[in-house]
């Protein structure tokens, strides 16, 4: 019976729910025993798998739980995992942390030298066995620990995309963080870990270089593998970035590529009259603004500049779409310029050439991106689908 022993003393001390078997788990979470059994015994069938491209040209596999499994994982995260403290060195995925990426960069912003290491296949390196012993160490018996571990893992490892995966990874790495912290503290080296990104900084170049081998040995001893391609040593002359944030000249700045991407997405929405990416755009803006205060105001000015550009006010579809789908409510409406006063039969009218140029410019943009849009002709009030700008007569638009 020893293997079914539940350490209620630890559970009470950590204020964790007392779960002794499948029935008590079912009562605690409000989910039937049958559904819990299905999700824990056949968890691999309750995930959706897709890939996203990586910078090196390869792809990263993401496994996200389906709705029923997601609900249970959310309960495990909030009622069990988040009640257990992770190390101070683990910066990401903490509840109420705010912008942890910015905090991670700020810790190292005043250091002269940086050493950055990356753990290869971080989440998939954390096997179900480690997750099982995590729950076992919290006080749960063998049966319950196995159920919880099965609900949080996918095909025997921690899935990237799982609700519990980030916090579990921090708990699993508690010993790793403390071992490295103890080593660095004696040498006046700052250490933080954001998921699989380990950052070390110091004003002493030689000390930082000498400690690298010892750190790598600790990482291997804890069951992880270093990705040598992502190992970097940065000096004052280097472009220093920590978790994607530039810290050169002791200033915190968001990625230039990300800011360029945001402007490109806004411009794309404006020209194509397609605002389906508004939520993503707002998310990016909020993130960058949390790093660089005042960034949102700059973006508002950029959008207003587009909205007041005389080259766009003649396109009814642009004006209507903009006014109906503003990225931010505080933006003013865009005014449509009605061209009924233009005599399109008069080839000598100089405005004809002007309008032809802006029509060609806009639809060349759309053609390059294989975008189809619909506009209304001022002359016919019929909807016109634009698919081939080369065959377009500007008089049909205005």
Coordinates of N, CA and C in Angstrom, one line a residue, residues 115-336:
X115 N 27.0 36.2 -21.9 CA 27.1 34.9 -22.4 C 25.7 34.3 -22.5
X116 N 25.4 33.8 -23.7 CA 24.0 33.3 -23.9 C 24.1 31.8 -24.4
X117 N 23.3 31.0 -23.7 CA 23.3 29.6 -24.0 C 21.8 29.2 -24.3
X118 N 21.6 28.2 -25.1 CA 20.3 27.7 -25.4 C 20.2 26.2 -25.2
X119 N 19.1 25.8 -24.6 CA 18.9 24.3 -24.4 C 18.2 23.8 -25.6
X120 N 18.7 22.7 -26.2 CA 18.2 22.1 -27.4 C 16.9 21.3 -27.1
X121 N 15.9 21.5 -27.9 CA 14.6 20.7 -27.7 C 14.2 20.8 -26.3
X122 N 14.0 22.0 -25.7 CA 13.8 22.1 -24.3 C 12.6 21.4 -23.8
X123 N 11.4 21.6 -24.3 CA 10.2 21.0 -23.8 C 10.2 19.5 -24.0
X124 N 10.6 19.1 -25.2 CA 10.5 17.6 -25.5 C 11.6 16.9 -24.7
X125 N 12.6 17.6 -24.2 CA 13.6 17.0 -23.3 C 13.1 16.6 -22.0
X126 N 12.0 17.2 -21.6 CA 11.4 17.0 -20.3 C 10.4 15.8 -20.5
X127 N 10.8 14.6 -20.0 CA 10.0 13.4 -20.2 C 8.9 13.3 -19.2
X128 N 8.0 12.4 -19.5 CA 6.8 12.2 -18.6 C 7.3 11.7 -17.2
X129 N 8.4 11.0 -17.1 CA 8.9 10.5 -15.9 C 9.3 11.7 -14.9
X130 N 9.9 12.7 -15.5 CA 10.2 13.9 -14.7 C 9.0 14.6 -14.2
X131 N 7.9 14.6 -15.0 CA 6.7 15.3 -14.6 C 6.0 14.4 -13.5
X132 N 6.1 13.1 -13.7 CA 5.5 12.2 -12.7 C 6.1 12.5 -11.3
X133 N 7.5 12.5 -11.3 CA 8.2 12.7 -10.0 C 8.0 14.1 -9.4
X134 N 7.7 15.1 -10.3 CA 7.3 16.4 -9.9 C 6.1 16.4 -9.0
X135 N 5.0 15.7 -9.5 CA 3.8 15.6 -8.7 C 3.9 14.7 -7.5
X136 N 4.8 13.7 -7.6 CA 5.0 12.8 -6.5 C 5.7 13.6 -5.4
X137 N 6.7 14.4 -5.7 CA 7.4 15.2 -4.7 C 6.5 16.3 -4.0
X138 N 5.4 16.6 -4.7 CA 4.4 17.6 -4.1 C 3.5 16.9 -3.1
X139 N 3.6 15.5 -3.0 CA 2.8 14.8 -2.0 C 1.7 13.9 -2.6
X140 N 1.5 13.9 -3.9 CA 0.5 13.0 -4.5 C 1.0 11.5 -4.6
X141 N 0.1 10.6 -4.5 CA 0.5 9.2 -4.5 C 0.8 8.8 -6.0
X142 N 1.3 7.5 -6.1 CA 1.7 7.1 -7.5 C 0.6 7.1 -8.5
X143 N -0.6 6.7 -8.1 CA -1.7 6.6 -9.1 C -2.1 8.1 -9.5
X144 N -2.3 9.0 -8.6 CA -2.7 10.3 -8.9 C -1.6 11.0 -9.7
X145 N -0.3 10.8 -9.3 CA 0.8 11.5 -10.0 C 0.9 11.0 -11.4
X146 N 0.6 9.7 -11.7 CA 0.6 9.2 -13.0 C -0.5 9.8 -13.9
X147 N -1.7 10.0 -13.2 CA -2.8 10.6 -14.0 C -2.5 12.0 -14.3
X148 N -2.0 12.8 -13.4 CA -1.6 14.2 -13.6 C -0.5 14.3 -14.6
X149 N 0.5 13.5 -14.6 CA 1.6 13.5 -15.5 C 1.1 13.2 -16.9
X150 N 0.1 12.2 -17.0 CA -0.4 11.8 -18.3 C -1.3 12.9 -18.9
X151 N -2.0 13.7 -18.1 CA -2.8 14.8 -18.6 C -2.0 16.0 -19.0
X152 N -0.7 16.1 -18.6 CA 0.1 17.2 -18.9 C 1.2 16.9 -20.0
X153 N 1.3 15.7 -20.4 CA 2.3 15.3 -21.4 C 1.6 14.8 -22.7
X154 N 2.4 14.7 -23.7 CA 2.0 14.2 -25.0 C 3.0 13.2 -25.6
X155 N 2.6 12.0 -25.8 CA 3.5 11.0 -26.3 C 4.8 10.8 -25.5
X156 N 4.7 11.0 -24.2 CA 5.8 10.8 -23.3 C 6.7 12.0 -23.0
X157 N 6.3 13.2 -23.5 CA 7.2 14.4 -23.2 C 6.3 15.6 -23.0
X158 N 6.9 16.7 -22.6 CA 6.1 17.9 -22.3 C 5.9 18.6 -23.7
X159 N 4.6 18.8 -24.1 CA 4.4 19.4 -25.4 C 4.5 20.9 -25.4
X160 N 5.1 21.4 -26.4 CA 5.1 22.9 -26.6 C 3.8 23.3 -27.2
X161 N 3.0 24.0 -26.4 CA 1.7 24.3 -26.7 C 0.7 23.9 -25.6
X162 N 1.2 23.1 -24.7 CA 0.4 22.6 -23.6 C 0.2 23.8 -22.6
X163 N -1.0 23.8 -21.9 CA -1.3 24.9 -21.0 C -0.3 24.8 -19.8
X164 N 0.0 23.6 -19.3 CA 0.9 23.5 -18.1 C 2.4 23.5 -18.4
X165 N 2.7 23.3 -19.7 CA 4.1 23.0 -20.1 C 5.1 24.1 -19.6
X166 N 4.8 25.4 -19.8 CA 5.8 26.4 -19.4 C 6.1 26.4 -17.9
X167 N 5.0 26.3 -17.1 CA 5.2 26.3 -15.6 C 5.9 25.1 -15.1
X168 N 5.5 23.9 -15.7 CA 6.1 22.7 -15.3 C 7.6 22.7 -15.6
X169 N 7.9 23.3 -16.8 CA 9.4 23.4 -17.2 C 10.1 24.2 -16.1
X170 N 9.5 25.2 -15.6 CA 10.2 26.0 -14.6 C 10.4 25.2 -13.3
X171 N 9.4 24.5 -12.9 CA 9.5 23.6 -11.7 C 10.5 22.6 -11.9
X172 N 10.5 21.9 -13.0 CA 11.5 20.9 -13.3 C 12.9 21.4 -13.3
X173 N 13.1 22.7 -13.7 CA 14.4 23.3 -13.8 C 14.8 24.0 -12.5
X174 N 14.1 23.8 -11.4 CA 14.4 24.5 -10.1 C 15.8 24.2 -9.6
X175 N 16.1 22.9 -9.7 CA 17.4 22.5 -9.2 C 18.5 23.0 -10.1
X176 N 18.3 22.9 -11.4 CA 19.2 23.5 -12.4 C 19.5 24.9 -12.1
X177 N 18.4 25.7 -11.9 CA 18.6 27.2 -11.7 C 19.4 27.4 -10.4
X178 N 19.1 26.7 -9.3 CA 19.8 26.9 -8.1 C 21.3 26.5 -8.1
X179 N 21.6 25.4 -8.9 CA 23.0 25.0 -9.0 C 23.8 26.1 -9.8
X180 N 23.2 26.6 -10.8 CA 23.9 27.6 -11.6 C 24.0 28.9 -10.9
X181 N 22.9 29.2 -10.2 CA 22.9 30.5 -9.4 C 24.0 30.4 -8.3
X182 N 24.1 29.3 -7.6 CA 25.2 29.2 -6.6 C 26.6 29.4 -7.2
X183 N 26.8 28.8 -8.4 CA 28.1 29.0 -9.0 C 28.3 30.4 -9.4
X184 N 27.3 31.1 -10.0 CA 27.5 32.5 -10.5 C 27.6 33.5 -9.3
X185 N 26.8 33.3 -8.3 CA 26.8 34.2 -7.2 C 28.2 34.4 -6.6
X186 N 29.0 33.4 -6.5 CA 30.4 33.5 -6.0 C 31.3 34.2 -6.9
X187 N 30.9 34.4 -8.1 CA 31.8 35.1 -9.1 C 31.3 36.4 -9.7
X188 N 30.3 36.9 -9.0 CA 29.7 38.2 -9.4 C 29.1 38.2 -10.8
X189 N 28.5 37.1 -11.1 CA 27.9 36.9 -12.4 C 26.3 36.9 -12.3
X190 N 25.6 37.6 -13.1 CA 24.2 37.6 -13.1 C 23.7 36.5 -14.0
X191 N 22.6 35.8 -13.5 CA 22.1 34.7 -14.3 C 20.6 34.7 -14.3
X192 N 20.0 34.6 -15.5 CA 18.5 34.4 -15.6 C 18.3 33.3 -16.7
X193 N 17.1 32.8 -16.6 CA 16.6 31.8 -17.6 C 15.2 32.1 -18.0
X194 N 15.0 32.3 -19.3 CA 13.7 32.4 -19.9 C 13.4 31.2 -20.7
X195 N 12.7 30.3 -20.2 CA 12.5 29.0 -20.8 C 13.8 28.3 -21.2
X196 N 14.1 28.2 -22.5 CA 15.3 27.5 -22.8 C 16.5 28.5 -23.1
X197 N 16.3 29.8 -22.9 CA 17.4 30.8 -23.0 C 18.0 31.1 -21.7
X198 N 19.3 30.8 -21.6 CA 20.0 31.1 -20.4 C 21.0 32.3 -20.6
X199 N 20.9 33.3 -19.8 CA 21.7 34.5 -20.0 C 22.6 34.8 -18.8
X200 N 23.9 35.0 -19.0 CA 24.8 35.3 -18.0 C 25.5 36.6 -18.3
X201 N 25.7 37.5 -17.4 CA 26.4 38.7 -17.6 C 27.3 39.1 -16.5
X202 N 28.4 39.8 -16.9 CA 29.4 40.2 -15.9 C 30.2 41.4 -16.5
X203 N 30.9 42.1 -15.7 CA 31.9 43.1 -16.1 C 33.3 42.5 -16.3
X204 N 33.4 41.2 -15.9 CA 34.7 40.5 -16.0 C 34.7 39.5 -17.1
X205 N 35.4 39.8 -18.2 CA 35.3 39.0 -19.4 C 35.9 37.6 -19.2
X206 N 37.0 37.5 -18.5 CA 37.7 36.2 -18.3 C 36.9 35.3 -17.4
X207 N 36.3 35.9 -16.3 CA 35.5 35.1 -15.4 C 34.3 34.4 -16.1
X208 N 33.7 35.2 -17.0 CA 32.5 34.7 -17.8 C 32.9 33.6 -18.7
X209 N 34.1 33.8 -19.3 CA 34.5 32.7 -20.3 C 34.9 31.4 -19.5
X210 N 35.6 31.6 -18.4 CA 36.0 30.4 -17.7 C 34.9 29.6 -17.1
X211 N 33.8 30.2 -16.8 CA 32.7 29.5 -16.1 C 31.8 28.7 -17.1
X212 N 32.0 29.0 -18.4 CA 31.1 28.4 -19.4 C 31.1 26.9 -19.4
X213 N 32.3 26.3 -19.3 CA 32.4 24.8 -19.3 C 31.7 24.2 -18.1
X214 N 31.8 24.8 -17.0 CA 31.2 24.3 -15.8 C 29.7 24.4 -15.9
X215 N 29.2 25.5 -16.4 CA 27.7 25.6 -16.6 C 27.2 24.6 -17.6
X216 N 27.9 24.3 -18.7 CA 27.5 23.3 -19.6 C 27.5 21.9 -19.0
X217 N 28.4 21.7 -18.1 CA 28.4 20.4 -17.4 C 27.2 20.2 -16.5
X218 N 26.8 21.3 -15.8 CA 25.6 21.3 -15.0 C 24.4 21.0 -15.8
X219 N 24.3 21.7 -16.9 CA 23.1 21.5 -17.8 C 23.0 20.1 -18.3
X220 N 24.1 19.5 -18.7 CA 24.1 18.1 -19.1 C 23.8 17.2 -18.0
X221 N 24.3 17.5 -16.8 CA 24.0 16.6 -15.6 C 22.5 16.6 -15.2
X222 N 21.8 17.7 -15.6 CA 20.4 17.8 -15.3 C 19.5 17.3 -16.4
X223 N 20.2 16.6 -17.4 CA 19.4 15.9 -18.4 C 19.1 16.7 -19.6
X224 N 19.8 17.9 -19.8 CA 19.5 18.7 -21.0 C 20.8 18.7 -21.9
X225 N 20.6 19.2 -23.1 CA 21.7 19.3 -24.1 C 21.8 20.8 -24.6
X226 N 23.0 21.3 -24.7 CA 23.2 22.6 -25.2 C 23.1 22.6 -26.7
X227 N 22.5 23.7 -27.3 CA 22.5 23.9 -28.7 C 23.7 24.8 -29.0
X228 N 24.8 24.2 -29.5 CA 26.0 25.0 -29.8 C 25.9 26.1 -30.8
X229 N 24.9 26.0 -31.7 CA 24.7 27.0 -32.7 C 24.2 28.3 -32.1
X230 N 23.5 28.2 -31.0 CA 22.9 29.4 -30.4 C 23.8 29.9 -29.2
X231 N 25.0 29.4 -29.0 CA 25.8 29.9 -27.9 C 26.5 31.1 -28.4
X232 N 26.4 32.2 -27.6 CA 27.0 33.5 -28.0 C 27.7 34.2 -26.9
X233 N 28.8 34.8 -27.2 CA 29.5 35.6 -26.2 C 29.5 37.0 -26.8
X234 N 29.0 38.0 -26.1 CA 28.8 39.3 -26.6 C 29.6 40.3 -25.8
X235 N 30.4 41.1 -26.5 CA 31.2 42.2 -25.9 C 30.5 43.5 -26.1
X236 N 31.1 44.6 -25.6 CA 30.5 46.0 -25.8 C 30.4 46.4 -27.2
X237 N 31.2 45.8 -28.1 CA 31.1 46.2 -29.5 C 30.0 45.4 -30.3
X238 N 29.4 44.4 -29.6 CA 28.4 43.5 -30.2 C 27.1 44.2 -30.1
X239 N 26.2 43.7 -31.0 CA 24.8 44.2 -30.9 C 24.1 43.3 -29.8
X240 N 24.0 43.8 -28.7 CA 23.5 42.9 -27.5 C 22.0 42.9 -27.4
X241 N 21.5 41.6 -27.5 CA 20.1 41.4 -27.4 C 19.8 40.3 -26.3
X242 N 18.8 40.5 -25.5 CA 18.4 39.5 -24.5 C 16.9 39.2 -24.8
X243 N 16.6 37.9 -25.1 CA 15.2 37.5 -25.4 C 14.6 38.5 -26.4
X244 N 15.3 38.9 -27.4 CA 14.8 39.7 -28.5 C 14.8 41.2 -28.2
X245 N 15.3 41.6 -27.1 CA 15.3 43.0 -26.8 C 16.7 43.6 -26.8
X246 N 16.9 44.7 -27.5 CA 18.2 45.3 -27.6 C 18.5 46.0 -26.3
X247 N 19.7 45.8 -25.8 CA 20.2 46.5 -24.6 C 21.5 47.3 -24.8
X248 N 21.8 47.6 -26.0 CA 23.0 48.4 -26.3 C 22.8 49.8 -25.7
X249 N 24.0 50.4 -25.3 CA 24.0 51.7 -24.7 C 23.1 51.8 -23.5
X250 N 22.9 50.7 -22.8 CA 22.2 50.6 -21.6 C 20.7 51.1 -21.7
X251 N 20.2 51.0 -23.0 CA 18.8 51.3 -23.3 C 18.1 50.1 -23.7
X252 N 16.8 50.1 -23.3 CA 15.9 48.9 -23.7 C 15.1 49.3 -24.9
X253 N 15.3 48.5 -26.0 CA 14.6 48.7 -27.2 C 14.0 47.4 -27.8
X254 N 12.8 47.5 -28.3 CA 12.2 46.3 -29.0 C 12.9 46.1 -30.3
X255 N 12.7 44.9 -30.8 CA 13.3 44.5 -32.1 C 12.8 45.4 -33.2
X256 N 13.8 45.8 -34.0 CA 13.5 46.7 -35.2 C 12.7 45.9 -36.2
X257 N 13.0 44.6 -36.3 CA 12.3 43.8 -37.3 C 10.8 43.7 -36.9
X258 N 10.5 43.6 -35.6 CA 9.2 43.5 -35.1 C 8.4 44.8 -35.4
X259 N 9.1 45.9 -35.1 CA 8.4 47.2 -35.4 C 8.2 47.4 -36.9
X260 N 9.1 46.9 -37.7 CA 9.0 47.0 -39.2 C 7.8 46.2 -39.6
X261 N 7.7 45.0 -39.0 CA 6.6 44.1 -39.3 C 5.2 44.7 -39.0
X262 N 5.1 45.4 -37.8 CA 3.9 46.0 -37.4 C 3.4 47.1 -38.4
X263 N 4.4 47.9 -38.8 CA 4.1 48.9 -39.8 C 3.6 48.3 -41.2
X264 N 4.3 47.2 -41.5 CA 4.0 46.5 -42.8 C 2.6 45.9 -42.7
X265 N 2.2 45.4 -41.6 CA 0.9 44.8 -41.4 C -0.2 45.9 -41.5
X266 N 0.1 47.0 -40.8 CA -0.9 48.1 -40.9 C -1.1 48.6 -42.3
X267 N 0.1 48.8 -43.0 CA 0.0 49.3 -44.4 C -0.7 48.3 -45.3
X268 N -0.5 47.0 -45.1 CA -1.1 46.0 -45.8 C -2.6 46.0 -45.6
X269 N -3.1 46.2 -44.4 CA -4.5 46.3 -44.0 C -5.1 47.5 -44.7
X270 N -4.4 48.6 -44.7 CA -4.9 49.8 -45.2 C -5.1 49.8 -46.7
X271 N -4.1 49.3 -47.4 CA -4.2 49.3 -48.9 C -5.1 48.2 -49.4
X272 N -5.2 47.0 -48.7 CA -6.0 45.9 -49.2 C -7.4 46.0 -48.7
X273 N -7.7 46.9 -47.7 CA -9.0 47.0 -47.0 C -9.3 45.7 -46.3
X274 N -8.3 45.0 -45.9 CA -8.6 43.7 -45.1 C -8.0 43.9 -43.7
X275 N -8.9 43.9 -42.7 CA -8.5 44.2 -41.4 C -8.6 43.0 -40.5
X276 N -8.5 41.8 -41.1 CA -8.6 40.5 -40.3 C -7.5 40.3 -39.3
X277 N -6.4 41.1 -39.5 CA -5.2 40.9 -38.6 C -5.2 42.0 -37.5
X278 N -6.3 42.7 -37.2 CA -6.4 43.7 -36.2 C -5.9 43.3 -34.9
X279 N -6.4 42.1 -34.4 CA -6.1 41.6 -33.1 C -4.6 41.4 -32.9
X280 N -4.0 40.8 -33.9 CA -2.6 40.5 -33.9 C -1.8 41.8 -33.9
X281 N -2.2 42.8 -34.7 CA -1.6 44.1 -34.7 C -1.6 44.8 -33.4
X282 N -2.8 44.8 -32.8 CA -3.0 45.4 -31.4 C -2.1 44.7 -30.4
X283 N -2.0 43.4 -30.5 CA -1.2 42.6 -29.6 C 0.3 43.0 -29.7
X284 N 0.8 43.1 -30.9 CA 2.2 43.5 -31.2 C 2.4 44.9 -30.6
X285 N 1.5 45.8 -30.9 CA 1.7 47.2 -30.4 C 1.7 47.3 -28.9
X286 N 0.8 46.5 -28.3 CA 0.8 46.5 -26.8 C 2.1 46.0 -26.2
X287 N 2.6 44.9 -26.9 CA 3.9 44.3 -26.4 C 5.0 45.3 -26.6
X288 N 5.1 45.9 -27.7 CA 6.2 46.9 -28.0 C 6.1 48.1 -27.1
X289 N 4.9 48.5 -26.9 CA 4.7 49.7 -26.0 C 5.0 49.4 -24.6
X290 N 4.9 48.2 -24.2 CA 5.3 47.8 -22.8 C 6.9 47.8 -22.6
X291 N 7.6 47.8 -23.8 CA 9.0 47.8 -23.7 C 9.5 49.3 -24.0
X292 N 8.9 49.9 -25.0 CA 9.2 51.3 -25.3 C 8.0 52.2 -25.1
X293 N 7.9 52.8 -24.0 CA 6.8 53.7 -23.7 C 6.6 54.8 -24.7
X294 N 5.4 55.0 -25.2 CA 5.1 56.0 -26.2 C 5.1 55.4 -27.6
X295 N 5.4 54.1 -27.7 CA 5.3 53.5 -29.1 C 3.9 53.6 -29.7
X296 N 2.9 53.4 -28.9 CA 1.5 53.4 -29.4 C 1.2 54.8 -30.0
X297 N 1.7 55.8 -29.4 CA 1.4 57.2 -29.9 C 2.1 57.4 -31.3
X298 N 3.3 56.8 -31.4 CA 4.0 56.8 -32.7 C 3.2 56.1 -33.8
X299 N 2.6 55.0 -33.4 CA 1.8 54.2 -34.4 C 0.5 54.9 -34.8
X300 N -0.1 55.6 -33.8 CA -1.3 56.4 -34.1 C -1.0 57.5 -35.1
X301 N 0.2 58.1 -34.9 CA 0.6 59.1 -35.9 C 0.8 58.5 -37.3
X302 N 1.4 57.4 -37.3 CA 1.6 56.7 -38.6 C 0.3 56.3 -39.3
X303 N -0.7 55.8 -38.5 CA -2.0 55.5 -39.1 C -2.7 56.7 -39.6
X304 N -2.6 57.8 -38.8 CA -3.3 59.1 -39.2 C -2.7 59.6 -40.4
X305 N -1.4 59.4 -40.6 CA -0.7 59.9 -41.8 C -1.2 59.1 -43.0
X306 N -1.4 57.8 -42.9 CA -2.0 57.1 -44.0 C -3.4 57.5 -44.3
X307 N -4.2 57.8 -43.2 CA -5.6 58.2 -43.4 C -5.8 59.5 -44.0
X308 N -4.8 60.4 -43.9 CA -4.9 61.7 -44.4 C -4.1 61.9 -45.7
X309 N -3.6 60.8 -46.2 CA -2.9 60.8 -47.5 C -3.9 61.0 -48.6
X310 N -3.7 62.0 -49.4 CA -4.7 62.4 -50.4 C -4.7 61.3 -51.5
X311 N -3.7 60.4 -51.6 CA -3.7 59.4 -52.6 C -4.7 58.3 -52.3
X312 N -5.2 58.2 -51.1 CA -6.0 57.1 -50.7 C -7.5 57.5 -50.5
X313 N -7.8 58.7 -50.4 CA -9.1 59.2 -50.1 C -10.1 59.0 -51.3
X314 N -9.5 58.7 -52.5 CA -10.4 58.5 -53.6 C -10.9 57.1 -53.8
X315 N -10.4 56.2 -53.0 CA -10.8 54.8 -53.0 C -11.9 54.6 -52.0
X316 N -13.1 54.3 -52.4 CA -14.2 54.2 -51.5 C -14.1 53.0 -50.6
X317 N -13.5 51.9 -51.2 CA -13.4 50.6 -50.4 C -12.4 50.8 -49.3
X318 N -11.3 51.6 -49.5 CA -10.3 51.9 -48.5 C -11.0 52.7 -47.4
X319 N -11.7 53.7 -47.7 CA -12.3 54.7 -46.8 C -13.3 53.9 -45.9
X320 N -14.2 53.2 -46.6 CA -15.3 52.5 -45.8 C -14.7 51.4 -44.9
X321 N -13.7 50.6 -45.4 CA -13.1 49.6 -44.6 C -12.4 50.2 -43.4
X322 N -11.7 51.3 -43.6 CA -10.9 51.9 -42.5 C -11.9 52.4 -41.4
X323 N -12.9 53.1 -41.8 CA -13.8 53.7 -40.8 C -14.6 52.6 -40.1
X324 N -14.8 51.5 -40.7 CA -15.6 50.4 -40.0 C -14.7 49.4 -39.2
X325 N -13.4 49.5 -39.4 CA -12.5 48.5 -38.8 C -11.2 49.2 -38.2
X326 N -11.4 50.3 -37.5 CA -10.3 51.0 -36.9 C -9.5 50.2 -35.9
X327 N -8.2 50.2 -36.0 CA -7.4 49.4 -35.1 C -7.5 50.0 -33.7
X328 N -7.7 51.3 -33.6 CA -8.0 51.9 -32.3 C -9.1 52.9 -32.4
X329 N -10.1 52.9 -31.5 CA -11.3 53.7 -31.6 C -11.0 55.2 -31.6
X330 N -9.9 55.6 -31.0 CA -9.7 57.0 -30.9 C -9.2 57.7 -32.2
X331 N -9.0 56.8 -33.2 CA -8.6 57.4 -34.5 C -9.8 58.1 -35.2
X332 N -9.6 59.2 -35.9 CA -10.7 59.9 -36.5 C -11.1 59.2 -37.8
X333 N -12.3 59.5 -38.3 CA -12.8 58.9 -39.5 C -12.0 59.5 -40.7
X334 N -11.9 58.6 -41.7 CA -11.3 59.0 -43.0 C -12.3 59.6 -43.9
X335 N -12.0 60.7 -44.6 CA -13.0 61.3 -45.5 C -12.8 60.8 -46.9
X336 N -14.0 60.5 -47.5 CA -14.0 60.0 -48.9 C -14.1 61.2 -49.9

